[in-house]
Structure formats: C-alpha cells, structure tokens
Short mmCIF file of C-alpha atoms in Angstrom, two decimals:
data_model
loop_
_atom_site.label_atom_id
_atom_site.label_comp_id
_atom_site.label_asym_id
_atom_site.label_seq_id
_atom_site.Cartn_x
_atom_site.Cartn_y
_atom_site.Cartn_z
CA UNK H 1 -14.33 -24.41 44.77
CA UNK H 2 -11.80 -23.16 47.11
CA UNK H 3 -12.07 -26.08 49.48
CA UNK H 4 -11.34 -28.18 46.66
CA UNK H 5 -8.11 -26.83 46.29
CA UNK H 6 -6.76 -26.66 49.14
CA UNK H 7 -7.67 -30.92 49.87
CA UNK H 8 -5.35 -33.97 49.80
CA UNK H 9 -5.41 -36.26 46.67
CA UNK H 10 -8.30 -38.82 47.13
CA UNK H 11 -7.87 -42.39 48.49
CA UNK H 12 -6.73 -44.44 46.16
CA UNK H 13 -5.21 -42.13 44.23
CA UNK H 14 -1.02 -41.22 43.51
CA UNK H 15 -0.20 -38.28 45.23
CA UNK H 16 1.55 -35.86 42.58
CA UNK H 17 5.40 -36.31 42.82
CA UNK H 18 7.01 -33.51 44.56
CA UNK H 19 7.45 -30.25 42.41
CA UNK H 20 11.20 -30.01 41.12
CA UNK H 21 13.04 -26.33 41.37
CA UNK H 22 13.87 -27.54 37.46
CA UNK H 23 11.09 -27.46 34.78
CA UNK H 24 10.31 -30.32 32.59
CA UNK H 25 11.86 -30.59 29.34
CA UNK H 26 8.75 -29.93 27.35
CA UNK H 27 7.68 -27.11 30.14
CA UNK H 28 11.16 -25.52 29.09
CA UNK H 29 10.24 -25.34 25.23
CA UNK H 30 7.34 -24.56 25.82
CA UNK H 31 8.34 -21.78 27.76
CA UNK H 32 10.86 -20.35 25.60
CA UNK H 33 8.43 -20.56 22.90
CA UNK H 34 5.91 -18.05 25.10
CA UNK H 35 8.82 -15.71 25.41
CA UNK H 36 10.28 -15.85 21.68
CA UNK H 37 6.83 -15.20 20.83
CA UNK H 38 6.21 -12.01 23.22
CA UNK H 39 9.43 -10.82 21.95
CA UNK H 40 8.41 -10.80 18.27
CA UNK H 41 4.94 -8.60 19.36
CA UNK H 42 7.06 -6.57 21.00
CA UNK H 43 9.57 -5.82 17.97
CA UNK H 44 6.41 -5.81 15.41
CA UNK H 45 4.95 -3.03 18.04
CA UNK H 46 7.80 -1.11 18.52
CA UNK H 47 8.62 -1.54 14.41
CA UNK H 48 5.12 -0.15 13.64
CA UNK H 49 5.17 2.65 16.00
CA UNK H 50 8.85 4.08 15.36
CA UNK H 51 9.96 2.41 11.37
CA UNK H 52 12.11 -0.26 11.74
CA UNK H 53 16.00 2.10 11.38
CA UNK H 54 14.60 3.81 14.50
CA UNK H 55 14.12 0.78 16.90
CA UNK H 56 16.84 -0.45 18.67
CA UNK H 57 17.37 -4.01 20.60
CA UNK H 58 17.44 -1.44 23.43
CA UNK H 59 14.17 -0.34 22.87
CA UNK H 60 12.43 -3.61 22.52
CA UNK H 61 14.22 -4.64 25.53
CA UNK H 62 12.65 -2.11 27.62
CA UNK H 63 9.53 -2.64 26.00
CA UNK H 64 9.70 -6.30 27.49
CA UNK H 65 11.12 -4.91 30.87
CA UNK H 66 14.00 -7.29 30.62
CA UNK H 67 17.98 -6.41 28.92
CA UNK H 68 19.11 -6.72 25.99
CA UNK H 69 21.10 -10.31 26.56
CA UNK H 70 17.53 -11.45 27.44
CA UNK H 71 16.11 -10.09 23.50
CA UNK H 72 19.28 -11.97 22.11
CA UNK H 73 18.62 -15.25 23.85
CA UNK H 74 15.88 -15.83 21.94
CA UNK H 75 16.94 -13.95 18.62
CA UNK H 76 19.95 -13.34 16.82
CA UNK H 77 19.53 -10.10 15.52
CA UNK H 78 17.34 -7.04 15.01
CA UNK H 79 17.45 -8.07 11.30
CA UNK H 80 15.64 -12.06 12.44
CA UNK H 81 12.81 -10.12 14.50
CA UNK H 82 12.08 -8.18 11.39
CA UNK H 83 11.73 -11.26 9.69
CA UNK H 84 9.75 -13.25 11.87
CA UNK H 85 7.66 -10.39 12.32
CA UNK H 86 6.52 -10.75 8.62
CA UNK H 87 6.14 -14.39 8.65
CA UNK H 88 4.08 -14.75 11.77
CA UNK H 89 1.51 -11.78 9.83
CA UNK H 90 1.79 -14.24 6.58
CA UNK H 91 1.04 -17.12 8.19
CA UNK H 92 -2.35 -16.05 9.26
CA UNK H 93 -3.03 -15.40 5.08
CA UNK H 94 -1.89 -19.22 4.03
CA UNK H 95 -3.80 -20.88 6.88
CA UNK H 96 -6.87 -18.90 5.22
CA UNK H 97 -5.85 -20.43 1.36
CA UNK H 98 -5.73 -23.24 3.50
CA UNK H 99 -9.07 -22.97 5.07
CA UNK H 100 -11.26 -22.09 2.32
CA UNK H 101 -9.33 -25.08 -0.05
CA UNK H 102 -11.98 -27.45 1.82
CA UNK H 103 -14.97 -24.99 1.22
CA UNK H 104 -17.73 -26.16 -1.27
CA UNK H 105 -18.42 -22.38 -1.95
CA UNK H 106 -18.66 -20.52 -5.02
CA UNK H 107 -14.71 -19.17 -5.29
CA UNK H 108 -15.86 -15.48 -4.86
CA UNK H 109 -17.04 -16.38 -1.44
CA UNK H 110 -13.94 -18.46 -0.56
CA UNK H 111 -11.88 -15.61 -2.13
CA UNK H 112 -13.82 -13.26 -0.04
CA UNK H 113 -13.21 -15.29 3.37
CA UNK H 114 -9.49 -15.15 2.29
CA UNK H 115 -9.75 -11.69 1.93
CA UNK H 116 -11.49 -11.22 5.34
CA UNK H 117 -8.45 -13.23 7.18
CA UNK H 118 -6.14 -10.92 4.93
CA UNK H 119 -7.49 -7.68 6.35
CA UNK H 120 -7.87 -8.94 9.85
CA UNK H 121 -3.49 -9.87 9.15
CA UNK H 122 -2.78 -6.34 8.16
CA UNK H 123 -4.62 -4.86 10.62
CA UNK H 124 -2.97 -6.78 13.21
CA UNK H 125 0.22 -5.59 15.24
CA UNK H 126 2.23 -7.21 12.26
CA UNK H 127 0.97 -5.41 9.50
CA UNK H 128 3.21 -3.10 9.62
CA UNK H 129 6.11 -5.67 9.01
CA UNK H 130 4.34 -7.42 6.51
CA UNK H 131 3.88 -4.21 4.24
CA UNK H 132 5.86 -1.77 5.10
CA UNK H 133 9.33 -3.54 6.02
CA UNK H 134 11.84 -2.57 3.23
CA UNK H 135 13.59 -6.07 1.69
CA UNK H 136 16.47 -4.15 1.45
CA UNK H 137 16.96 -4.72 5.70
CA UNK H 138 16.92 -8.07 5.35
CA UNK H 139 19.62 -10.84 4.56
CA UNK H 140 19.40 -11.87 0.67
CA UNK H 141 18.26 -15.66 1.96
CA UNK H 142 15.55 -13.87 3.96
CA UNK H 143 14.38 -11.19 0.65
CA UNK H 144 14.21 -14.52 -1.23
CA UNK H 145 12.13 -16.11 1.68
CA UNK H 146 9.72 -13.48 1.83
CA UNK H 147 9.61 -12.62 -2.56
CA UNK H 148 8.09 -16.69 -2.30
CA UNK H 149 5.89 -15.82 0.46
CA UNK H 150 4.29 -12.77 -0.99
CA UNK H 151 4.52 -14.58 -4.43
CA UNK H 152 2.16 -17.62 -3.10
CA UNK H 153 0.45 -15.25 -1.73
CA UNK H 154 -0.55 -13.74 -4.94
CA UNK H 155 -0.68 -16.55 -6.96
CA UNK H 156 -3.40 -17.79 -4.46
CA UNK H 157 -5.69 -15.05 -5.11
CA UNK H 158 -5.52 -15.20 -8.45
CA UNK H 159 -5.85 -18.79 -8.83
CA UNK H 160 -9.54 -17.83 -6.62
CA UNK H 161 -10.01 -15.15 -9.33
CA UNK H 162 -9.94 -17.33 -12.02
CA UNK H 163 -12.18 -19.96 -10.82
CA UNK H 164 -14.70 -17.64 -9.89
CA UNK H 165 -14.73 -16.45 -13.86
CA UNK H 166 -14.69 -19.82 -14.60
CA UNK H 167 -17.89 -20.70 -12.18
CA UNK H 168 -19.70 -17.65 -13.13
CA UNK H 169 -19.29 -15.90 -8.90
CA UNK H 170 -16.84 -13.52 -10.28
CA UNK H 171 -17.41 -11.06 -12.95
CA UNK H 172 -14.74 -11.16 -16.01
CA UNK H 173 -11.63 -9.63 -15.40
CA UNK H 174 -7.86 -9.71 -15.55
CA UNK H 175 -6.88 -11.84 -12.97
CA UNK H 176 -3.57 -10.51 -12.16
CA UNK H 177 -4.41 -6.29 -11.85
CA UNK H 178 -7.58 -7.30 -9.73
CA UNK H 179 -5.31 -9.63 -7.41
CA UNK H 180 -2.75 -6.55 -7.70
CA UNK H 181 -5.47 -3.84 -6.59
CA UNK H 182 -7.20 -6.31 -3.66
CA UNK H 183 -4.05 -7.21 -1.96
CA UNK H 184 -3.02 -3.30 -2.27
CA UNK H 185 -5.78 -2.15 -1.09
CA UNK H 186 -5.89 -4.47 1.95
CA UNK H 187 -2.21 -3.89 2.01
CA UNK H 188 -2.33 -0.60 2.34
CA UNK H 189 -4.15 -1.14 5.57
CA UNK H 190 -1.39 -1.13 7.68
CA UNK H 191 -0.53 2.57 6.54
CA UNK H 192 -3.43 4.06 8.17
CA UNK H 193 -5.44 1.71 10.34
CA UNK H 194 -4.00 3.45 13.42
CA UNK H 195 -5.21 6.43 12.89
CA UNK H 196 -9.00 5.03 12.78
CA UNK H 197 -9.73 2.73 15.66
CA UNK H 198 -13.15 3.19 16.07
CA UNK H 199 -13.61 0.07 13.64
CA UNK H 200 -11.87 -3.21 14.93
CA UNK H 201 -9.56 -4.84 12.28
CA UNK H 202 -12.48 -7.43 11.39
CA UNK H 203 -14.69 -4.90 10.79
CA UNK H 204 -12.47 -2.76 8.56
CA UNK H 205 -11.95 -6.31 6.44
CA UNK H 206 -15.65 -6.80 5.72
CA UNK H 207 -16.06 -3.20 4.79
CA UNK H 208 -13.26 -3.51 2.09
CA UNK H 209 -14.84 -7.15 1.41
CA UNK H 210 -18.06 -4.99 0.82
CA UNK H 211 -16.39 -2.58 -1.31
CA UNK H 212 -14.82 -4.96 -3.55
CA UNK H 213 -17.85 -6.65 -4.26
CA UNK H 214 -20.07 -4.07 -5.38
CA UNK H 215 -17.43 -1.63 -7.45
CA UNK H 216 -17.80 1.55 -8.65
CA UNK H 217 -20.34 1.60 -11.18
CA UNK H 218 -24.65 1.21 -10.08
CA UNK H 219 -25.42 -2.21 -10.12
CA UNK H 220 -28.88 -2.80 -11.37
CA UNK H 221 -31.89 -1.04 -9.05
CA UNK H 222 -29.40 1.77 -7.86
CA UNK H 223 -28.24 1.98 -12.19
CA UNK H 224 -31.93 2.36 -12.95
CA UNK H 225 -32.63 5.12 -10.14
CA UNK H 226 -29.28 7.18 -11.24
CA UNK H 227 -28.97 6.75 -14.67
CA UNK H 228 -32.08 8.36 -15.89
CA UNK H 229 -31.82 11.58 -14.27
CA UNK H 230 -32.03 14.98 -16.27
CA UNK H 231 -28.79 16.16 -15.74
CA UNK H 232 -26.00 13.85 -14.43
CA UNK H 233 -24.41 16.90 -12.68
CA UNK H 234 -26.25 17.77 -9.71
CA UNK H 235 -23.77 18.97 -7.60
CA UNK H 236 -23.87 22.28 -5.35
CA UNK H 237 -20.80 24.15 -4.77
CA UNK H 238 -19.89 23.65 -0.85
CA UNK H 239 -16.41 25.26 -0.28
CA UNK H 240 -16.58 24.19 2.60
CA UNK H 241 -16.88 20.30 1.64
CA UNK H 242 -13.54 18.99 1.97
CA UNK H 243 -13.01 20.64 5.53
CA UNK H 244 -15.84 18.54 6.94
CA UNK H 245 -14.76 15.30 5.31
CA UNK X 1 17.36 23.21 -42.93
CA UNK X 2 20.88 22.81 -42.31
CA UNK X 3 21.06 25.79 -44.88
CA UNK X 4 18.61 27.76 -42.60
CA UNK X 5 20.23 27.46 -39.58
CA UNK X 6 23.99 28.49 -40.82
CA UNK X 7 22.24 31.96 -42.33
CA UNK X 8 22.74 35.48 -41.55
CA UNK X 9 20.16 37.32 -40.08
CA UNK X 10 17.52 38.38 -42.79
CA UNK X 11 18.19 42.15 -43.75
CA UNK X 12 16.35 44.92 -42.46
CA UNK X 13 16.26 42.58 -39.31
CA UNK X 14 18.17 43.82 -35.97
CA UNK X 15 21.15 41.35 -35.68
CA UNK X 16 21.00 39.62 -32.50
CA UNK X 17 23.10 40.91 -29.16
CA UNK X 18 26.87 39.60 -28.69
CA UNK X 19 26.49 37.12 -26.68
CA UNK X 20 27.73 37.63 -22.83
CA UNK X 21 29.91 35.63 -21.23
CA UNK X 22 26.98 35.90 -18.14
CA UNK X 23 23.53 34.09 -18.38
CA UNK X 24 20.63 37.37 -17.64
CA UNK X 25 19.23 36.63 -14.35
CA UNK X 26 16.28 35.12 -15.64
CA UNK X 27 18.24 32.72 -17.68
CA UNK X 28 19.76 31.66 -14.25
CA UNK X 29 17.15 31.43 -12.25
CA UNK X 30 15.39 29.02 -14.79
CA UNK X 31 19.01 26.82 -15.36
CA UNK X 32 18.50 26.82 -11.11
CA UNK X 33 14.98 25.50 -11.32
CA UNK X 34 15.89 22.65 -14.19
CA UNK X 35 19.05 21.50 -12.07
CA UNK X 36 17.26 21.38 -8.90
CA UNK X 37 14.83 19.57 -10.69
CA UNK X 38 17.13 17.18 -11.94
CA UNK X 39 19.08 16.85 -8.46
CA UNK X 40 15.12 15.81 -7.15
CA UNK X 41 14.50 13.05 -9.80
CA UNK X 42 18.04 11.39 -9.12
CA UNK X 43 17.20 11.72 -5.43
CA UNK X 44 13.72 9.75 -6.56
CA UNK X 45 15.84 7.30 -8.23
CA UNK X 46 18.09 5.95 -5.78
CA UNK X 47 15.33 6.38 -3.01
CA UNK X 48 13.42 3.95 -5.18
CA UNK X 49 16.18 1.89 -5.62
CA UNK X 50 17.95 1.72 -2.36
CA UNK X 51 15.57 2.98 0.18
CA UNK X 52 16.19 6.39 1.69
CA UNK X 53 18.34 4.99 4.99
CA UNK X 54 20.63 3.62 2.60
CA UNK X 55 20.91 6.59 0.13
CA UNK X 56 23.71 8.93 1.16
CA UNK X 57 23.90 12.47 -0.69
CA UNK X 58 27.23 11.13 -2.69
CA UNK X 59 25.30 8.11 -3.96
CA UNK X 60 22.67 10.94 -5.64
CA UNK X 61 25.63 13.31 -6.53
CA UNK X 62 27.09 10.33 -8.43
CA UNK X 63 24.35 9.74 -10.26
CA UNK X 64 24.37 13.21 -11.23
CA UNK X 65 28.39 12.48 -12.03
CA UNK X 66 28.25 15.96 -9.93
CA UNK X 67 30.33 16.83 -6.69
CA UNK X 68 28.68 16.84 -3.25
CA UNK X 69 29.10 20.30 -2.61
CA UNK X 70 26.90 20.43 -5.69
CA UNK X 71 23.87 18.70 -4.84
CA UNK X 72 24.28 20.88 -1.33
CA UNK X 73 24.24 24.22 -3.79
CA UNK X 74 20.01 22.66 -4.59
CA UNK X 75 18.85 21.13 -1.23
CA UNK X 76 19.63 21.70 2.61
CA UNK X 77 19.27 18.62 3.43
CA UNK X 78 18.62 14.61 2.32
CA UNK X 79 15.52 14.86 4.24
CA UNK X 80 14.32 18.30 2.59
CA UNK X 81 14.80 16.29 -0.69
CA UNK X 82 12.64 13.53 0.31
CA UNK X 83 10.25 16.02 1.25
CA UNK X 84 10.56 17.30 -2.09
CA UNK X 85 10.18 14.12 -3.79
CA UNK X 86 6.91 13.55 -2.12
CA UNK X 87 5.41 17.28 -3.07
CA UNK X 88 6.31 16.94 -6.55
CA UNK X 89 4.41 13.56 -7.33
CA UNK X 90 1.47 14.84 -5.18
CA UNK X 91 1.24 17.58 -7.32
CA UNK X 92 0.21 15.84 -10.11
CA UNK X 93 -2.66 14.54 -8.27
CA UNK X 94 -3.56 17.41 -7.10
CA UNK X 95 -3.45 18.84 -10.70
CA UNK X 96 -6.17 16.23 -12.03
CA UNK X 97 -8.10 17.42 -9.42
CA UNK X 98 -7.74 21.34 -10.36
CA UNK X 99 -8.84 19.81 -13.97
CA UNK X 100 -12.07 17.60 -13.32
CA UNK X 101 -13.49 20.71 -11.59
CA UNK X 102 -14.49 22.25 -14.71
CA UNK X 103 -15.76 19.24 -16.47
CA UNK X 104 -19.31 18.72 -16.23
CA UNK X 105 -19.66 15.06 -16.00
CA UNK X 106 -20.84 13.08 -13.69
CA UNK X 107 -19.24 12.74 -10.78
CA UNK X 108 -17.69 8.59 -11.91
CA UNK X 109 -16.10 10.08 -15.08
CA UNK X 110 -14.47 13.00 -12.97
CA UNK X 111 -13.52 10.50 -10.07
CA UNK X 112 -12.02 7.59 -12.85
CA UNK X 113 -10.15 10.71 -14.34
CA UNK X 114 -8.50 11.52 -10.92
CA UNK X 115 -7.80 7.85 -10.33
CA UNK X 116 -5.75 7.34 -13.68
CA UNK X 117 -3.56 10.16 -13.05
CA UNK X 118 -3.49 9.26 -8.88
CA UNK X 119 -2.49 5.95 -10.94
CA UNK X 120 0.16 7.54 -12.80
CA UNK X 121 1.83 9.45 -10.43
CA UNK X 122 2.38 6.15 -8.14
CA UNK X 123 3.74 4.73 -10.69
CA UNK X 124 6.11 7.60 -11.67
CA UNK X 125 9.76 7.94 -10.28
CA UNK X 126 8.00 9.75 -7.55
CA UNK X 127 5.86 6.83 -6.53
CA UNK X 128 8.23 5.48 -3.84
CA UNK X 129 8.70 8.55 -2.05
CA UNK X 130 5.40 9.30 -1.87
CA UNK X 131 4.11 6.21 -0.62
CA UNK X 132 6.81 4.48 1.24
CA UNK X 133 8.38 7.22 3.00
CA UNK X 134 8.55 7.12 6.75
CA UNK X 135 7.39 10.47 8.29
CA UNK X 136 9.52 9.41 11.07
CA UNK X 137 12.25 10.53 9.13
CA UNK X 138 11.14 13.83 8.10
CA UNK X 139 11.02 17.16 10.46
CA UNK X 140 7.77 17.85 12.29
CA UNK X 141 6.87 20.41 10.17
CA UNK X 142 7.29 18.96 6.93
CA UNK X 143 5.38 15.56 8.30
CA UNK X 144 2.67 18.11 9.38
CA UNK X 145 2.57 19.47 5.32
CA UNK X 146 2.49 15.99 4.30
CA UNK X 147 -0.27 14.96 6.67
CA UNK X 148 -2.15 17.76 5.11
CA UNK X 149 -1.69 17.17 1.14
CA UNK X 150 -3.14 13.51 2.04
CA UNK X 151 -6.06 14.45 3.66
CA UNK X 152 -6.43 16.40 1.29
CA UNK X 153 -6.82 14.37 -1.39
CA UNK X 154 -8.70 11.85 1.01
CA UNK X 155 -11.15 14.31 1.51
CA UNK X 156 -10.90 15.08 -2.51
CA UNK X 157 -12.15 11.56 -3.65
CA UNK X 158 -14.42 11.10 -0.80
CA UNK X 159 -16.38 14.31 -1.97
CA UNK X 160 -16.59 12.82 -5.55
CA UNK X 161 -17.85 9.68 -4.19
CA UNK X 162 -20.22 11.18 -2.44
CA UNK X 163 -21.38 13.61 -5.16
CA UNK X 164 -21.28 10.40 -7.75
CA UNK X 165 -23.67 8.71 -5.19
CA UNK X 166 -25.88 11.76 -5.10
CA UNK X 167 -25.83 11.86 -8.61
CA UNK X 168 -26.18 8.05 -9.57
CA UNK X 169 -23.39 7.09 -11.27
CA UNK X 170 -21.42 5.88 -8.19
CA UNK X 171 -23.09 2.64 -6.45
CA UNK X 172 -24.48 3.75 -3.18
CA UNK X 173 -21.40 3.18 -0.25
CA UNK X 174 -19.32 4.15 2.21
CA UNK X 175 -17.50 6.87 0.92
CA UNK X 176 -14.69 7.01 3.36
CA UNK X 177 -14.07 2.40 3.07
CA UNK X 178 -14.17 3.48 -0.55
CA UNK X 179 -11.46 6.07 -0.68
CA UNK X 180 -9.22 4.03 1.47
CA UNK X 181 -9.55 0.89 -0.71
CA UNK X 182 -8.98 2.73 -3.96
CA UNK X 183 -6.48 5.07 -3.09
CA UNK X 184 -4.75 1.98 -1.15
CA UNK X 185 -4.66 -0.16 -4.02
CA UNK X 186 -3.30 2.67 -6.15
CA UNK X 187 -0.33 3.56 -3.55
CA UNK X 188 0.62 -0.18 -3.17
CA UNK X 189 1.67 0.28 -6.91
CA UNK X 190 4.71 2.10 -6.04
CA UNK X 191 5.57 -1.22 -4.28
CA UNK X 192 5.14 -3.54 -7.27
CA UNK X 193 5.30 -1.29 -10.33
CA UNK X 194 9.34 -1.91 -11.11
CA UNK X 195 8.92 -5.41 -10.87
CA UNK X 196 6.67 -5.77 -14.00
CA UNK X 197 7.21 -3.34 -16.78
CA UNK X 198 5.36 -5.19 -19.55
CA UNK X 199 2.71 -2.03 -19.31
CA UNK X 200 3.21 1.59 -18.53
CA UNK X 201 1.61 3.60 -15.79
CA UNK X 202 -1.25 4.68 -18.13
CA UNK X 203 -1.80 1.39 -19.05
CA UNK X 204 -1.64 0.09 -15.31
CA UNK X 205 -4.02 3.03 -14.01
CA UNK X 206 -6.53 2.00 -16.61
CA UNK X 207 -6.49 -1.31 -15.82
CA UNK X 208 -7.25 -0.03 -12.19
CA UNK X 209 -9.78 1.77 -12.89
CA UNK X 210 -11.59 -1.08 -15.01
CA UNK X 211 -11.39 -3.29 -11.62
CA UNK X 212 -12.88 -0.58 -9.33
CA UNK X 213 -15.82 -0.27 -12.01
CA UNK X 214 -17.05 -3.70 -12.16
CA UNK X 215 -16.47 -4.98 -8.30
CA UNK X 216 -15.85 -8.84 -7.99
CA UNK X 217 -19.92 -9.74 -8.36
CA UNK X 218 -20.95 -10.72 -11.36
CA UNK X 219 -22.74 -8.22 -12.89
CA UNK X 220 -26.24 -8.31 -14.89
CA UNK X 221 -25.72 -10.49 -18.72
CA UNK X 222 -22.08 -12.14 -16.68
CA UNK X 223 -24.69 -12.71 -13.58
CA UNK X 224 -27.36 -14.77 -15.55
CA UNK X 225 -24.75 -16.78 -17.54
CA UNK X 226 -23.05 -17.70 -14.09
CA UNK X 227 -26.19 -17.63 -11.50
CA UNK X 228 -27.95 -20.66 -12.93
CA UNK X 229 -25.13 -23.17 -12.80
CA UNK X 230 -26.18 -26.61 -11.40
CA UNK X 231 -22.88 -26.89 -9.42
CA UNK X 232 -21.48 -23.70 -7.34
CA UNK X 233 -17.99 -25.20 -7.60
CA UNK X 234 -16.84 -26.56 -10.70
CA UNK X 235 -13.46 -26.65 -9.69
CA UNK X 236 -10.56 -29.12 -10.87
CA UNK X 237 -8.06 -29.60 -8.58
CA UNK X 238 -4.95 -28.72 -10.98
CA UNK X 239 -1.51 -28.83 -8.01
CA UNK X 240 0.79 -27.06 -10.38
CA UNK X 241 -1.81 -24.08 -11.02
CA UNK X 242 0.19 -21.78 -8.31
CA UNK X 243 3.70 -22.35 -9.76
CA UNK X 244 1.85 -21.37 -12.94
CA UNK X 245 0.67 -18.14 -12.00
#
C-alpha cells in the first residue's frame, strides 16, 4: 500500500495540477461548515454541563482551543448557538416523521421507530438544548421558530396515535395526553441521562419504547397469574428498601 | 346573622379581653409563616413566568405591591427562595406517599394514587421550580438536599413498582425504565401545563394515569377487533392533518 503512494501518476494519465496555498471554493464551505458545526457541539456541551446563563463565548472558546473572534466568525451570538443547538437535536426527530412516512407498518410500529430516533435525540449532546433551553433566552423570531418546531413535532405523534386507533396497533386513547406523556417522558431524558451511562442513548430509547408499549396494568398471561391471588397485598416491610434502590 | 354578629356577649359569659394594640407571639409567628408563604408563591409565580435569571427580588416584591426590604424581612436570598419553591411542591409528593402507606391495596392503586398527586403538584404554581430549576444556580448544599428529595421519591415509585410486580397488579418490568418514564412524563408537565388550561391538574394527572395503565398495545377485546385486519395500514394520506392537530 505504501509503495503505492509514494509512485508517479501512471502513463497516460494527467498528472494532478500543482496544490495551491488557497483552497477551492467548495473546499472553503465545506470547511467552514466542519468548523460551524464543531462549534455548535461545543456550545450544546458546554450548555448541558454548566445551564446556558453560566457559559460564556469565553468558555466555548477554550473548549475549541481557539479565541473568541474565532467562535464569532462563525456565529453571531451566544443567543444563535443556543438556537442552533436546538434545531440540529430537532432535526434528527423530523427526518424520523420523515422516515417512517414511507413505512408500510402498522402506525404503532412507525410511531415506535419515531420514538426510538426521539430518545436517541435527547440523549444526544443536544438534548439538553432541545429540553431544557428556556424560550425566554432567545430572540422572539427564534421562540416563534422553535413553538412551530416543537408544535410539528407534536402534531406528528399524534397524527401516528390516531392512525394506530384507527388500524387497530394502538389501543384507544386520547391522542393528545398520550402524545403529551411520550414526548415528556422521552423529554425528560435529557434531565438525567448523565447520571446513568451504563446504557447507551439507543438503548435507553428501546427501554422507554418497551415501557410504553406494555403500560402499567398485567396484560393477559401476567393478569391471569396476578390477579387471582388471595390477598393483593403481599408486601413485607423492608425499611431498608428505598436505601438499596 | 348580621343580627348575631353585632350582639353582646351572652350573659353569664366572660366578655372577651380588650384588644391589644400587639399581636401575642403566637399570633405573630403564624402572620410570619402565612406572609412568608405568600412571599414563596409570588416567587413561584414570576419564576414560572419569567424564568429565575430574569426574576429580580423587586419584580416578586411588586407583585406583592410590598417594598424590597420586605421580601428580605422572609428570605436571605433569591436563591434560598427557589430552594424553597422546590421543597414546598415536593412536599406534596412526598405527602401522598406518607398516605398510600396505610392503604392496603395493591400496590397499582397505591402507585396511580401517588402519580395523580406527583401529577398535581407539577402542575401547581410550584411545578416550574421544581422541575426546571438549574441546580447550578443553587448553593452546594441546598443542590445536595435536592438531589436527595428526588431520589427519594425515585426510589419511592420504584419500590411500588416492584411490590405491584410482586403482587400482580403491575405488568412485569423494569422498575427503574419505568420510574424514569412516568415520573418524566409527569415533570415535563410543568413545561406545557400553562399553555393549555382547558383541564385542571386533577383532570390532567388522571388523564396520565389512564395512559400509563393501558400502554400503546392494543389490549385483549381492542386487540382482537384490530389484530385481524386484512391491511396493517389503512392509512389515507390527508396533507392538512398536521395543521389540524
């Protein structure tokens, strides 16, 4: 492999033109899109591990290992990062909707692949933007931006909901206070993940995916096992209990 | 009862003390404890409204129509009242739990009952402080207490799931998944709650706990109805179903 490196273009063939100090045009966006982008991660990490009022430019800056003329080159404020932050973690949600739309699935199990993506989002190192960022930081044009977002967002899982009462993969419910306690619980996400790593975000998704599925109440088999027991208390005081978790 | 309340004091009865122009000591500590309430709730208020970075003490002493100096005479401190915020709408939750212990039902009932007033309290004036608060902003040792009450209450309804499992009435799961999706979906309402007042926290919390029940699969009677459908995906592709709702 090596010696094919190192040897002069074959006969026949145009040498490459000489390298220019100056990158191409395209080489340049393309570049500056690479950066822009490391410089969002950076801001989302730096967001999720100190809250938003207690990051500075300066501190995403040295996060980067570049100044803070560098950060502004490729945003305009702390306020845009915070923003962009959110979107990029959204994104990865309506390219799911957008995924599943060419499924021919029952809608429970394209709701549930949507639901999958949305974990895998909030566990990522935007999640905290995209849950926990107040509105009231951003620019009113911005709030709006993001109210639609979230909105669509919504909408989308309901919309799943309802077809999946409709094709008999979803039991009967209210559409809009299950959508409301599946995106919160996924939501929610980003409040703790950090503090349980031993599960990747993936995993944590299909777990909740799991959870969601089966409910509270014994489905049939585990309902005929429970339900017919003597006394439906069987529970031994252990003080002791909530210490080991 | 006008008549009754203008009377003299019925003979052979002692007449009451003179009044003094001093409030006894106990009267004073209690008109303490009912302003400092009130000088918490207002503090809920605007850190609901505003967020707490952009709450100053004067913007909760106007509220109050009440100097600073005043609110100062309560609290030490804007974060102390944060803190304070939080403890009081954990309480609650930490009440239901105090109450299911003496039921004897199993352990479902006595989980759903902690739920609806978990439910509640989220969606209470307290609800933003108690979820959305940064513990960045708050001393170590107060973000130490509050670490505690929410592992407590973690721990709480993982213990019931657990015991509901042992008993039968709780579908066989993961009990810690379980408590993070439930109690997730519950805290996220402090996030929507203002934004749809058509139903009141009761009403929401029920609602909740009618979706954790069931779980998204169908289940048996819904199952059979839906099951034996030729096509998986009746679907008809209606564009204006998202601007809907």
């Amino acid at each position: 492999m090596n010696s094919r490196r190192t040897s002069p273009p074959a006969p026949g063939k145009t040498p490459a033109p000489a390298a220019s100090p100056w990158k191409a045009s395209h080489e340049r966006q393309r570049d500056r899109e690479v950066k822009r982008d490391a410089v969002v991660r950076a801001a989302a990490r730096e967001f999720n591990r100190k809250g938003y009022h207690n990051t500075s430019l300066d501190d995403i800056a040295a996060r980067l290992e570049v100044t803070k003329p560098t950060v502004y080159y490729y945003v305009t404020s702390k306020e845009q990062l915070l923003f962009q932050c959110f979107v990029a973690g959204v994104e990865r949600i309506r390219a799911a909707f957008r995924d599943v739309r060419q499924l021919q699935l029952p809608a429970r199990e394209r709701l549930n692949a949507v639901l999958r993506r949305y974990g895998e989002a909030v566990a990522s190192e935007f999640g905290w933007c995209m849950v926990r960022a107040e509105e009231q930081d951003l620019s009113p044009a911005m709030s709006r931006h993001i109210k639609a977002l979230k909105s669509e967002i919504d909408h989308g899982i309901r919309r799943l909901i309802r077809e999946g009462v409709q094709d008999g993969s979803i039991h009967p419910c209210d559409p809009k206070m299950t959508a409301f306690a599946l995106a919160g619980a996924l939501n929610w996400i980003a409040h703790w993940y950090r503090e349980d790593q031993s599960l990747s975000g993936a995993q944590i998704a299909e777990a909740f995916v799991t959870v969601f599925e089966a409910g509270l109440r014994p489905r049939a088999g585990a309902t005929e096992l429970g339900a017919r027991r003597e006394s439906p208390r069987r529970r031994v005081r252990r003080p002791s209990a909530a210490a080991r978790g």
